[in-house]
Amino acid sequence: MTRFEYKVVPAPRRGEKIPGAKTTPERFAVALSHVMNTLAAEGWEYLRADTLPCDERAGLTGTATHFQNLLVFRRALHAAALAALPDLGIPPALVPAAVQAAPALPGSHAAEGAAPALGPATQPNGPAV
């Protein structure tokens, strides 16, 4: 089972000015490519982009929620890095077997009973009430 380490970096907010990139989307694509290629050279694989809320102070006692755009990268852990991780006591091959299904709720396997009678109410040994 391959284990990964993850790195999260803020997405660029502005494009980079370079010759040939004249429009805003072109400049932004250059900035994004620069971040992705820099991390790829270090062995990181691009995984996804996320937008997450972040509560920040606003004024003396208030808070404001702003959304942050983040880029998520991952790379496989090497044997030396795996040795430094804590041992959980479960061999990786047995992890799926160690996960048990939730226990059945009481009464979920009870035998079916007689359906209640529908219609006018009656006494056990008499006419309708």
N, CA, C and O atoms as a MOPAC input file, in Angstrom:
PM7 MOZYME 1SCF
protein

 N      0.84600 1    -1.17300 1     0.00000 1
 C      0.00000 1     0.00000 1     0.00000 1
 C      0.89400 1     1.23900 1     0.00000 1
 O      1.73300 1     1.40100 1     0.88600 1
 N      0.72000 1     2.09100 1    -0.96700 1
 C      1.53300 1     3.29400 1    -1.08500 1
 C      1.00900 1     4.35800 1    -0.13500 1
 O     -0.19500 1     4.60500 1    -0.05200 1
 N      1.93800 1     4.98300 1     0.58200 1
 C      1.56400 1     6.07800 1     1.47400 1
 C      2.11800 1     7.36700 1     0.90100 1
 O      3.18200 1     7.38000 1     0.28400 1
 N      1.38700 1     8.44800 1     1.11200 1
 C      1.75400 1     9.73200 1     0.53000 1
 C      1.92900 1    10.77400 1     1.61800 1
 O      1.36600 1    10.65900 1     2.70700 1
 N      2.71800 1    11.79200 1     1.30800 1
 C      2.74500 1    13.00700 1     2.11100 1
 C      2.16300 1    14.10600 1     1.23200 1
 O      2.26800 1    14.05000 1     0.00600 1
 N      1.56000 1    15.09000 1     1.85300 1
 C      0.83800 1    16.12000 1     1.11400 1
 C      1.41600 1    17.49600 1     1.42300 1
 O      1.93500 1    17.74300 1     2.51100 1
 N      1.31500 1    18.37000 1     0.45300 1
 C      1.74600 1    19.75500 1     0.61700 1
 C      0.64100 1    20.63500 1     0.05300 1
 O      0.15100 1    20.39500 1    -1.05000 1
 N      0.25100 1    21.64800 1     0.80700 1
 C     -0.81400 1    22.56000 1     0.38500 1
 C     -0.21200 1    23.95900 1     0.29800 1
 O      0.39200 1    24.44300 1     1.25500 1
 N     -0.37900 1    24.59800 1    -0.84500 1
 C      0.14900 1    25.94700 1    -1.05800 1
 C     -0.98200 1    26.84300 1    -1.55000 1
 O     -1.90500 1    26.36800 1    -2.21100 1
 N     -0.91600 1    28.13800 1    -1.23100 1
 C     -1.95700 1    29.03600 1    -1.73700 1
 C     -1.84400 1    29.18500 1    -3.24900 1
 O     -0.74500 1    29.25300 1    -3.79800 1
 N     -2.97300 1    29.23300 1    -3.89900 1
 C     -2.98700 1    29.43800 1    -5.35000 1
 C     -2.59500 1    30.88500 1    -5.63800 1
 O     -2.89100 1    31.77600 1    -4.84200 1
 N     -1.93800 1    31.12400 1    -6.75700 1
 C     -1.57400 1    32.51300 1    -7.07600 1
 C     -2.82800 1    33.36700 1    -7.25800 1
 O     -3.85000 1    32.90000 1    -7.76000 1
 N     -2.72400 1    34.62100 1    -6.84000 1
 C     -3.85900 1    35.53700 1    -6.96300 1
 C     -3.73300 1    36.43100 1    -8.19700 1
 O     -4.73100 1    36.94800 1    -8.69800 1
 N     -2.50700 1    36.61000 1    -8.68000 1
 C     -2.27500 1    37.47800 1    -9.83200 1
 C     -1.44600 1    36.75400 1   -10.87000 1
 O     -0.69800 1    35.82700 1   -10.55700 1
 N     -1.58600 1    37.17900 1   -12.08200 1
 C     -0.78500 1    36.62300 1   -13.15900 1
 C      0.61600 1    37.21100 1   -13.16200 1
 O      0.87900 1    38.22700 1   -12.51900 1
 N      1.51300 1    36.56000 1   -13.89300 1
 C      2.88700 1    37.04500 1   -14.03900 1
 C      3.04000 1    37.68700 1   -15.41200 1
 O      2.54000 1    37.17400 1   -16.41300 1
 N      3.73600 1    38.81200 1   -15.44100 1
 C      3.98000 1    39.49000 1   -16.71200 1
 C      5.19500 1    38.86200 1   -17.38200 1
 O      6.30500 1    38.89700 1   -16.85000 1
 N      4.96600 1    38.29500 1   -18.54500 1
 C      6.06500 1    37.78500 1   -19.35900 1
 C      5.76600 1    38.14000 1   -20.81000 1
 O      4.61000 1    38.35400 1   -21.17200 1
 N      6.79100 1    38.20100 1   -21.63100 1
 C      6.53600 1    38.49100 1   -23.04400 1
 C      5.66500 1    37.40100 1   -23.66800 1
 O      5.90500 1    36.21200 1   -23.45900 1
 N      4.68100 1    37.80100 1   -24.41300 1
 C      3.79800 1    36.85400 1   -25.08500 1
 C      2.48700 1    36.62600 1   -24.35900 1
 O      1.50500 1    36.23600 1   -24.99000 1
 N      2.43700 1    36.85300 1   -23.05600 1
 C      1.19500 1    36.69300 1   -22.28600 1
 C      0.58600 1    38.08000 1   -22.12300 1
 O      1.05200 1    38.88400 1   -21.31500 1
 N     -0.45800 1    38.34900 1   -22.89800 1
 C     -1.01800 1    39.69600 1   -22.90900 1
 C     -2.32900 1    39.81300 1   -22.14700 1
 O     -2.61600 1    40.86700 1   -21.58000 1
 N     -3.12300 1    38.75900 1   -22.12100 1
 C     -4.42400 1    38.84300 1   -21.45600 1
 C     -4.31000 1    38.33300 1   -20.02300 1
 O     -3.35000 1    37.65100 1   -19.66300 1
 N     -5.29500 1    38.67300 1   -19.22600 1
 C     -5.31000 1    38.22600 1   -17.82900 1
 C     -5.32100 1    36.70600 1   -17.71400 1
 O     -4.55100 1    36.16900 1   -16.91800 1
 N     -6.15800 1    35.97700 1   -18.47200 1
 C     -6.11400 1    34.51200 1   -18.35900 1
 C     -4.75200 1    33.92400 1   -18.73700 1
 O     -4.30100 1    32.96100 1   -18.11600 1
 N     -4.09600 1    34.49700 1   -19.75000 1
 C     -2.77200 1    33.99900 1   -20.13800 1
 C     -1.75400 1    34.23400 1   -19.03200 1
 O     -0.95100 1    33.35100 1   -18.73200 1
 N     -1.77900 1    35.41300 1   -18.42400 1
 C     -0.83800 1    35.72800 1   -17.34100 1
 C     -1.10300 1    34.86000 1   -16.11600 1
 O     -0.16900 1    34.41100 1   -15.45200 1
 N     -2.36900 1    34.62900 1   -15.82100 1
 C     -2.69800 1    33.77300 1   -14.67600 1
 C     -2.24500 1    32.34200 1   -14.93600 1
 O     -1.72800 1    31.68300 1   -14.03400 1
 N     -2.43400 1    31.86000 1   -16.15400 1
 C     -1.98700 1    30.50500 1   -16.49800 1
 C     -0.47500 1    30.37900 1   -16.35600 1
 O      0.01700 1    29.33200 1   -15.93500 1
 N      0.26500 1    31.41900 1   -16.69800 1
 C      1.72200 1    31.39800 1   -16.53900 1
 C      2.08600 1    31.30300 1   -15.05800 1
 O      2.96700 1    30.52700 1   -14.68900 1
 N      1.41400 1    32.08600 1   -14.20500 1
 C      1.69600 1    32.04500 1   -12.76500 1
 C      1.38200 1    30.67200 1   -12.18900 1
 O      2.15100 1    30.14100 1   -11.38800 1
 N      0.26200 1    30.10100 1   -12.59100 1
 C     -0.12300 1    28.77600 1   -12.10900 1
 C      0.85700 1    27.71700 1   -12.60600 1
 O      1.24000 1    26.82400 1   -11.85000 1
 N      1.26100 1    27.80900 1   -13.85600 1
 C      2.23700 1    26.86200 1   -14.40800 1
 C      3.56200 1    26.95200 1   -13.66800 1
 O      4.21000 1    25.93500 1   -13.42200 1
 N      3.96600 1    28.16800 1   -13.31200 1
 C      5.22600 1    28.35300 1   -12.59300 1
 C      5.19400 1    27.63500 1   -11.24000 1
 O      6.14300 1    26.93600 1   -10.88700 1
 N      4.11000 1    27.80400 1   -10.48900 1
 C      3.98000 1    27.13800 1    -9.18600 1
 C      3.97900 1    25.62200 1    -9.36100 1
 O      4.67600 1    24.91000 1    -8.63800 1
 N      3.20300 1    25.13300 1   -10.31400 1
 C      3.08700 1    23.68600 1   -10.51000 1
 C      4.40700 1    23.07500 1   -10.98500 1
 O      4.78300 1    21.99700 1   -10.52400 1
 N      5.11500 1    23.74400 1   -11.89600 1
 C      6.38000 1    23.21000 1   -12.39000 1
 C      7.47600 1    23.26100 1   -11.33000 1
 O      8.32800 1    22.37300 1   -11.28200 1
 N      7.46600 1    24.28300 1   -10.48200 1
 C      8.44900 1    24.36900 1    -9.40400 1
 C      8.28700 1    23.20300 1    -8.43800 1
 O      9.27100 1    22.57000 1    -8.05700 1
 N      7.05600 1    22.91600 1    -8.04300 1
 C      6.82400 1    21.80900 1    -7.11300 1
 C      7.01900 1    20.45500 1    -7.79200 1
 O      7.45800 1    19.50500 1    -7.14300 1
 N      6.70700 1    20.34700 1    -9.07000 1
 C      6.92500 1    19.09200 1    -9.79200 1
 C      8.41600 1    18.77500 1    -9.85900 1
 O      8.80000 1    17.60600 1    -9.80700 1
 N      9.25700 1    19.79600 1    -9.97300 1
 C     10.70500 1    19.58100 1    -9.99500 1
 C     11.20800 1    19.04200 1    -8.65700 1
 O     12.25200 1    18.39000 1    -8.60700 1
 N     10.47600 1    19.30700 1    -7.57600 1
 C     10.83400 1    18.79600 1    -6.25200 1
 C     10.21400 1    17.42800 1    -5.98700 1
 O     10.39100 1    16.87500 1    -4.90100 1
 N      9.49200 1    16.87400 1    -6.95400 1
 C      8.90800 1    15.54200 1    -6.80800 1
 C      7.45300 1    15.52300 1    -6.38800 1
 O      6.90800 1    14.45400 1    -6.11200 1
 N      6.80700 1    16.68300 1    -6.33200 1
 C      5.41000 1    16.75100 1    -5.92100 1
 C      4.50500 1    16.57800 1    -7.12700 1
 O      4.77100 1    17.13000 1    -8.19400 1
 N      3.44200 1    15.81500 1    -6.96000 1
 C      2.44600 1    15.57900 1    -8.00500 1
 C      1.20100 1    16.40000 1    -7.67500 1
 O      0.69900 1    16.34800 1    -6.55200 1
 N      0.70200 1    17.16200 1    -8.66100 1
 C     -0.50800 1    17.95600 1    -8.45000 1
 C     -1.68700 1    17.01900 1    -8.23700 1
 O     -1.88000 1    16.07500 1    -9.00400 1
 N     -2.48000 1    17.27500 1    -7.19300 1
 C     -3.62900 1    16.43200 1    -6.88400 1
 C     -4.94200 1    17.14400 1    -7.18200 1
 O     -5.77700 1    16.62100 1    -7.92000 1
 N     -5.13000 1    18.33600 1    -6.61200 1
 C     -6.39400 1    19.04600 1    -6.82600 1
 C     -6.28200 1    20.48700 1    -6.31100 1
 O     -5.29800 1    20.85800 1    -5.67200 1
 N     -7.30800 1    21.28200 1    -6.60200 1
 C     -7.43700 1    22.63700 1    -6.07100 1
 C     -8.66500 1    22.66100 1    -5.17100 1
 O     -9.70600 1    22.10000 1    -5.51600 1
 N     -8.54300 1    23.30400 1    -4.03100 1
 C     -9.65000 1    23.39700 1    -3.08100 1
 C     -9.90600 1    24.85800 1    -2.73400 1
 O     -8.99500 1    25.68400 1    -2.77100 1
 N    -11.14200 1    25.16400 1    -2.39900 1
 C    -11.51800 1    26.46200 1    -1.85900 1
 C    -12.10600 1    26.20600 1    -0.48600 1
 O    -13.12400 1    25.52600 1    -0.35500 1
 N    -11.46100 1    26.75400 1     0.54400 1
 C    -11.87400 1    26.49200 1     1.91900 1
 C    -12.13800 1    27.80400 1     2.65700 1
 O    -11.48200 1    28.81000 1     2.38700 1
 N    -13.10900 1    27.79800 1     3.60100 1
 C    -13.38000 1    29.00600 1     4.37900 1
 C    -12.30800 1    29.21700 1     5.44400 1
 O    -11.74900 1    28.26400 1     5.98600 1
 N    -12.04100 1    30.47700 1     5.72400 1
 C    -11.06200 1    30.83400 1     6.75000 1
 C    -11.64100 1    32.00500 1     7.54000 1
 O    -11.91600 1    33.06200 1     6.97200 1
 N    -11.82700 1    31.82100 1     8.85200 1
 C    -12.34400 1    32.89300 1     9.70100 1
 C    -11.18800 1    33.80100 1    10.10700 1
 O    -10.17300 1    33.33400 1    10.62500 1
 N    -11.34900 1    35.09600 1     9.86900 1
 C    -10.32400 1    36.07600 1    10.19900 1
 C    -10.93600 1    37.15400 1    11.07600 1
 O    -12.14300 1    37.39300 1    11.04900 1
 N    -10.08300 1    37.79500 1    11.84900 1
 C    -10.56100 1    38.88400 1    12.69200 1
 C    -10.96500 1    40.06700 1    11.83200 1
 O    -10.30900 1    40.40400 1    10.84600 1
 N    -12.06600 1    40.68500 1    12.23600 1
 C    -12.54400 1    41.88900 1    11.56300 1
 C    -12.90100 1    42.89500 1    12.64500 1
 O    -13.88400 1    42.71300 1    13.36300 1
 N    -12.12500 1    43.93100 1    12.76400 1
 C    -12.38100 1    44.90400 1    13.80500 1
 C    -11.88500 1    44.41300 1    15.15300 1
 O    -10.97600 1    43.58700 1    15.23500 1
 N    -12.49100 1    44.93000 1    16.20100 1
 C    -12.02900 1    44.61400 1    17.54700 1
 C    -12.52000 1    43.25700 1    18.02900 1
 O    -11.74200 1    42.49300 1    18.60100 1
 N    -13.77900 1    42.94300 1    17.81300 1
 C    -14.32000 1    41.68200 1    18.34300 1
 C    -14.98100 1    40.80800 1    17.29200 1
 O    -15.42700 1    39.70400 1    17.60400 1
 N    -15.05100 1    41.27000 1    16.07700 1
 C    -15.77800 1    40.52100 1    15.05400 1
 C    -14.89700 1    39.56300 1    14.26900 1
 O    -13.66900 1    39.59100 1    14.36000 1
 N    -15.55200 1    38.72600 1    13.50700 1
 C    -14.85100 1    37.82800 1    12.59200 1
 C    -15.52800 1    37.90500 1    11.22800 1
 O    -16.71600 1    38.20500 1    11.11400 1
 N    -14.74600 1    37.63000 1    10.21400 1
 C    -15.26700 1    37.59900 1     8.85000 1
 C    -14.75600 1    36.32600 1     8.19500 1
 O    -13.62000 1    35.91200 1     8.42500 1
 N    -15.58500 1    35.72000 1     7.39200 1
 C    -15.19400 1    34.49900 1     6.69500 1
 C    -14.75300 1    34.85600 1     5.28600 1
 O    -15.50000 1    35.45600 1     4.51300 1
 N    -13.52300 1    34.47200 1     4.97100 1
 C    -12.97800 1    34.64800 1     3.62600 1
 C    -12.66000 1    33.26700 1     3.07800 1
 O    -12.38900 1    32.34100 1     3.84200 1
 N    -12.69200 1    33.12700 1     1.78200 1
 C    -12.39900 1    31.83800 1     1.16600 1
 C    -11.00600 1    31.87100 1     0.55900 1
 O    -10.63600 1    32.82000 1    -0.13200 1
 N    -10.23400 1    30.81300 1     0.83000 1
 C     -8.87200 1    30.69700 1     0.33300 1
 C     -8.81000 1    29.62200 1    -0.74000 1
 O     -9.36800 1    28.53800 1    -0.57300 1
 N     -8.13400 1    29.92100 1    -1.83500 1
 C     -7.92100 1    28.94600 1    -2.90600 1
 C     -6.56900 1    28.28500 1    -2.67800 1
 O     -5.54400 1    28.96000 1    -2.58300 1
 N     -6.57800 1    26.96800 1    -2.59300 1
 C     -5.37300 1    26.21200 1    -2.27200 1
 C     -5.10100 1    25.16300 1    -3.33500 1
 O     -6.02600 1    24.61500 1    -3.93400 1
 N     -3.81700 1    24.88700 1    -3.56300 1
 C     -3.39500 1    23.82000 1    -4.46200 1
 C     -2.83100 1    22.69500 1    -3.61000 1
 O     -2.00100 1    22.93700 1    -2.73300 1
 N     -3.27300 1    21.47000 1    -3.86000 1
 C     -2.84500 1    20.31300 1    -3.07800 1
 C     -1.93200 1    19.44900 1    -3.95000 1
 O     -2.28000 1    19.08600 1    -5.07400 1
 N     -0.75900 1    19.13200 1    -3.40600 1
 C      0.21700 1    18.28200 1    -4.08100 1
 C      0.51000 1    17.08800 1    -3.18800 1
 O      0.31600 1    17.15200 1    -1.97400 1
 N      0.98100 1    15.99100 1    -3.79100 1
 C      1.35100 1    14.81700 1    -3.01000 1
 C      2.57100 1    14.15600 1    -3.64000 1
 O      2.86700 1    14.34900 1    -4.81900 1
 N      3.27800 1    13.36400 1    -2.81500 1
 C      4.35800 1    12.52200 1    -3.32500 1
 C      4.44500 1    11.29200 1    -2.44400 1
 O      4.11300 1    11.33000 1    -1.26000 1
 N      4.89600 1    10.20800 1    -3.04000 1
 C      4.99300 1     8.93900 1    -2.32500 1
 C      6.10100 1     9.03200 1    -1.28500 1
 O      7.14700 1     9.63400 1    -1.52600 1
 N      5.85800 1     8.43000 1    -0.12800 1
 C      6.87500 1     8.38900 1     0.91800 1
 C      7.91400 1     7.33600 1     0.57400 1
 O      7.57600 1     6.27000 1     0.06100 1
 N      9.16900 1     7.63200 1     0.85500 1
 C     10.25000 1     6.68100 1     0.63000 1
 C     10.40500 1     5.80300 1     1.86300 1
 O      9.79200 1     6.07900 1     2.89400 1
 N     11.21000 1     4.75700 1     1.77700 1
 C     11.39100 1     3.80000 1     2.87300 1
 C     11.88500 1     4.49500 1     4.13500 1
 O     11.44200 1     4.15500 1     5.23200 1
 N     12.79700 1     5.46600 1     4.00600 1
 C     13.32000 1     6.16900 1     5.18200 1
 C     12.21600 1     6.97100 1     5.87000 1
 O     12.15100 1     7.01400 1     7.09800 1
 N     11.35300 1     7.60100 1     5.08300 1
 C     10.25600 1     8.37700 1     5.65900 1
 C      9.21400 1     7.46000 1     6.28600 1
 O      8.62100 1     7.80200 1     7.30900 1
 N      8.98700 1     6.28800 1     5.67400 1
 C      8.03200 1     5.33300 1     6.24200 1
 C      8.51800 1     4.79600 1     7.57600 1
 O      7.71100 1     4.55400 1     8.47400 1
 N      9.83900 1     4.60300 1     7.72400 1
 C     10.38600 1     4.08800 1     8.97700 1
 C     10.20200 1     5.09300 1    10.10900 1
 O     10.11000 1     4.69700 1    11.27100 1
 N     10.14700 1     6.38300 1     9.79200 1
 C      9.99500 1     7.41000 1    10.81600 1
 C      8.55300 1     7.55600 1    11.29000 1
 O      8.30800 1     8.18500 1    12.31900 1
 N      7.59500 1     6.98900 1    10.56000 1
 C      6.19100 1     7.09200 1    10.96100 1
 C      5.89900 1     6.18200 1    12.14800 1
 O      6.54100 1     5.14100 1    12.28800 1
 N      4.95100 1     6.54400 1    13.00400 1
 C      4.61400 1     5.68600 1    14.14600 1
 C      3.97100 1     4.38400 1    13.68800 1
 O      3.24900 1     4.34500 1    12.69100 1
 N      4.24700 1     3.32100 1    14.43700 1
 C      3.66600 1     2.01600 1    14.12900 1
 C      2.28900 1     1.94400 1    14.76600 1
 O      2.15400 1     2.14100 1    15.97300 1
 N      1.27300 1     1.66700 1    13.97500 1
 C     -0.09300 1     1.59100 1    14.48500 1
 C     -0.44100 1     0.20600 1    14.99300 1
 O     -1.52000 1     0.01200 1    15.55400 1
 N      0.44800 1    -0.76200 1    14.81200 1
 C      0.21100 1    -2.10700 1    15.30800 1
 C     -0.60500 1    -2.97500 1    14.37800 1
 O     -0.86700 1    -4.13500 1    14.69800 1
 N     -1.01100 1    -2.45300 1    13.24100 1
 C     -1.79500 1    -3.23200 1    12.28300 1
 C     -0.98000 1    -3.32500 1    11.00100 1
 O     -0.64500 1    -2.29500 1    10.41700 1
 N     -0.65600 1    -4.52300 1    10.55000 1
 C      0.06800 1    -4.63200 1     9.28100 1
 C     -0.77200 1    -4.04200 1     8.15000 1
 O     -1.98800 1    -4.23300 1     8.12800 1
 N     -0.14700 1    -3.32600 1     7.21000 1
 C     -0.91300 1    -2.69200 1     6.12900 1
 C     -1.78400 1    -3.66800 1     5.34600 1
 O     -2.84000 1    -3.28300 1     4.84400 1
 N     -1.35400 1    -4.93100 1     5.23400 1
 C     -2.15300 1    -5.89900 1     4.47300 1
 C     -3.45600 1    -6.23800 1     5.18600 1
 O     -4.41200 1    -6.67700 1     4.54700 1
 N     -3.50700 1    -6.04000 1     6.50400 1
 C     -4.69800 1    -6.41000 1     7.27100 1
 C     -5.61200 1    -5.23000 1     7.57700 1
 O     -6.65000 1    -5.41700 1     8.21300 1
 N     -5.26700 1    -4.04800 1     7.15400 1
 C     -6.08300 1    -2.88200 1     7.49700 1
 C     -7.51800 1    -3.03300 1     7.02500 1
 O     -8.42100 1    -2.78900 1     7.82600 1
 N     -7.80000 1    -3.42000 1     5.77500 1
 C     -9.21200 1    -3.55900 1     5.39100 1
 C     -9.94400 1    -4.61200 1     6.21400 1
 O    -11.13200 1    -4.44700 1     6.49000 1
 N     -9.26200 1    -5.70200 1     6.62000 1
 C     -9.91600 1    -6.73600 1     7.41300 1
 C    -10.18100 1    -6.25400 1     8.83600 1
 O    -11.10000 1    -6.74300 1     9.49300 1
 N     -9.38400 1    -5.30200 1     9.31800 1
 C     -9.55700 1    -4.80700 1    10.68300 1
 C    -10.76300 1    -3.88400 1    10.80200 1
 O    -11.26700 1    -3.65900 1    11.90200 1
 N    -11.21900 1    -3.36100 1     9.69900 1
 C    -12.38000 1    -2.47700 1     9.72000 1
 C    -13.63100 1    -3.34600 1     9.72500 1
 O    -13.89800 1    -4.06800 1     8.76400 1
 N    -14.38000 1    -3.27400 1    10.79000 1
 C    -15.57400 1    -4.10300 1    10.93600 1
 C    -16.80800 1    -3.31600 1    10.52500 1
 O    -16.84100 1    -2.09000 1    10.63200 1
 N    -17.80500 1    -4.02200 1    10.06300 1
 C    -19.08300 1    -3.38600 1     9.74400 1
 C    -19.75000 1    -2.95400 1    11.04200 1
 O    -19.50600 1    -3.54200 1    12.09500 1
 N    -20.56600 1    -1.96000 1    10.97100 1
 C    -21.27500 1    -1.49100 1    12.15400 1
 C    -22.17600 1    -2.60600 1    12.68400 1
 O    -22.79400 1    -3.32700 1    11.90100 1
 N    -22.25200 1    -2.75100 1    14.01100 1
 C    -23.11500 1    -3.80600 1    14.54700 1
 C    -24.58100 1    -3.52900 1    14.22200 1
 O    -24.99700 1    -2.38100 1    14.06200 1
 N    -25.34300 1    -4.60500 1    14.12900 1
 C    -26.77000 1    -4.48100 1    13.82600 1
 C    -27.48800 1    -3.83800 1    15.00500 1
 O    -27.13700 1    -4.07200 1    16.16200 1
 N    -28.47400 1    -3.04500 1    14.70600 1
 C    -29.26400 1    -2.41300 1    15.75200 1
 C    -30.18700 1    -3.44100 1    16.38500 1
 O    -30.66400 1    -4.34800 1    15.70300 1
 N    -30.44700 1    -3.30900 1    17.69400 1
 C    -31.37400 1    -4.24800 1    18.32800 1
 C    -32.73500 1    -4.18700 1    17.64700 1
 O    -33.25400 1    -3.10700 1    17.36300 1
 N    -33.29300 1    -5.33500 1    17.39400 1
 C    -34.61300 1    -5.41200 1    16.79100 1
 C    -34.61600 1    -5.33600 1    15.27900 1
 O    -35.67100 1    -5.44600 1    14.65400 1
 N    -33.43500 1    -5.14600 1    14.67400 1
 C    -33.41800 1    -5.04100 1    13.21900 1
 C    -33.60000 1    -6.39300 1    12.55200 1
 O    -33.93600 1    -6.45500 1    11.37000 1
 N    -33.38300 1    -7.48900 1    13.29500 1
 C    -33.56100 1    -8.82500 1    12.73800 1
 C    -34.72000 1    -9.55600 1    13.41800 1
 O    -34.73600 1   -10.78600 1    13.44700 1
 N    -35.68200 1    -8.82300 1    13.96100 1
 C    -36.81600 1    -9.44100 1    14.64400 1
 C    -37.74200 1   -10.09200 1    13.61800 1
 O    -37.85000 1    -9.64600 1    12.47600 1
 N    -38.39800 1   -11.14800 1    14.05700 1
 C    -39.34600 1   -11.84400 1    13.18100 1
 C    -40.52700 1   -10.92300 1    12.89100 1
 O    -40.90300 1   -10.08700 1    13.71300 1
 N    -41.09600 1   -11.09600 1    11.71300 1
 C    -42.23300 1   -10.26700 1    11.35100 1
 C    -43.45500 1   -10.69100 1    12.14900 1
 O    -43.70500 1   -11.88300 1    12.33100 1
 N    -44.21200 1    -9.71500 1    12.62200 1
 C    -45.42400 1   -10.00100 1    13.36800 1
 C    -46.63900 1    -9.81500 1    12.48100 1
 O    -46.51900 1    -9.50800 1    11.29500 1
 N    -47.80900 1   -10.00600 1    13.06900 1
 C    -49.04900 1    -9.82400 1    12.32300 1
 C    -49.26700 1    -8.33800 1    12.09800 1
 O    -48.98600 1    -7.52100 1    12.97400 1
 N    -49.76100 1    -7.99900 1    10.93800 1
 C    -50.03800 1    -6.60500 1    10.63300 1
 C    -51.24300 1    -6.15300 1    11.44100 1
 O    -52.15700 1    -6.94600 1    11.66800 1
 N    -51.27000 1    -4.90800 1    11.87900 1
 C    -52.42300 1    -4.43600 1    12.63600 1
 C    -53.65500 1    -4.38900 1    11.73700 1
 O    -53.56200 1    -4.16600 1    10.53000 1
 N    -54.80000 1    -4.60400 1    12.35600 1
 C    -56.05700 1    -4.57600 1    11.60800 1
 C    -56.38600 1    -3.13900 1    11.25100 1
 O    -56.25200 1    -2.23700 1    12.07800 1
 N    -56.80800 1    -2.93600 1    10.04300 1
 C    -57.22500 1    -1.61600 1     9.61000 1
 C    -58.74200 1    -1.59600 1     9.51800 1
 O    -59.35500 1    -2.59500 1     9.14200 1
 N    -59.32900 1    -0.50600 1     9.84700 1
 C    -60.77800 1    -0.39600 1     9.78600 1
 C    -61.30600 1     0.19300 1    11.07700 1
 O    -60.54800 1     0.77900 1    11.84900 1
 N    -62.61700 1     0.04100 1    11.32300 1
 C    -63.18300 1     0.62100 1    12.53900 1
 C    -62.64600 1    -0.08800 1    13.77400 1
 O    -62.35100 1    -1.28300 1    13.75100 1
 N    -62.52800 1     0.67700 1    14.84800 1
 C    -62.03000 1     0.11300 1    16.10100 1
 C    -63.02900 1    -0.88900 1    16.65300 1
 O    -64.23600 1    -0.65500 1    16.58900 1
 N    -62.55400 1    -1.98900 1    17.18600 1
 C    -63.42300 1    -3.02600 1    17.76200 1
 C    -62.86700 1    -3.44400 1    19.10300 1
 O    -61.67600 1    -3.30400 1    19.38100 1
 N    -63.76700 1    -3.96500 1    19.93500 1
 C    -63.35100 1    -4.57300 1    21.19300 1
 C    -62.84700 1    -5.97300 1    20.86700 1
 O    -63.22200 1    -6.52500 1    19.83300 1
 N    -62.01000 1    -6.56400 1    21.71600 1
 C    -61.52200 1    -7.91000 1    21.43000 1
 C    -62.65800 1    -8.91100 1    21.21100 1
 O    -62.53200 1    -9.78400 1    20.35300 1
 N    -63.76700 1    -8.81500 1    21.96000 1
 C    -64.86900 1    -9.77100 1    21.80600 1
 C    -66.19200 1    -9.03300 1    21.68100 1
 O    -67.17000 1    -9.40900 1    22.32600 1
 N    -66.23600 1    -8.02500 1    20.88900 1
 C    -67.49300 1    -7.30500 1    20.82300 1
 C    -67.60900 1    -6.44900 1    19.58300 1
 O    -66.76000 1    -6.49000 1    18.69400 1
 N    -68.70300 1    -5.65300 1    19.53900 1
 C    -68.94600 1    -4.81300 1    18.36600 1
 C    -67.99900 1    -3.60600 1    18.33500 1
 O    -67.22600 1    -3.36600 1    19.26300 1
 N    -68.09100 1    -2.87500 1    17.25700 1
 C    -67.26300 1    -1.68300 1    17.09400 1
 C    -67.59100 1    -0.66300 1    18.16200 1
 O    -68.72700 1    -0.58700 1    18.62800 1
 N    -66.64300 1     0.08600 1    18.53300 1
 C    -66.82000 1     1.07800 1    19.59500 1
 C    -67.28200 1     2.38200 1    19.02900 1
 O    -67.48500 1     3.34100 1    19.77400 1

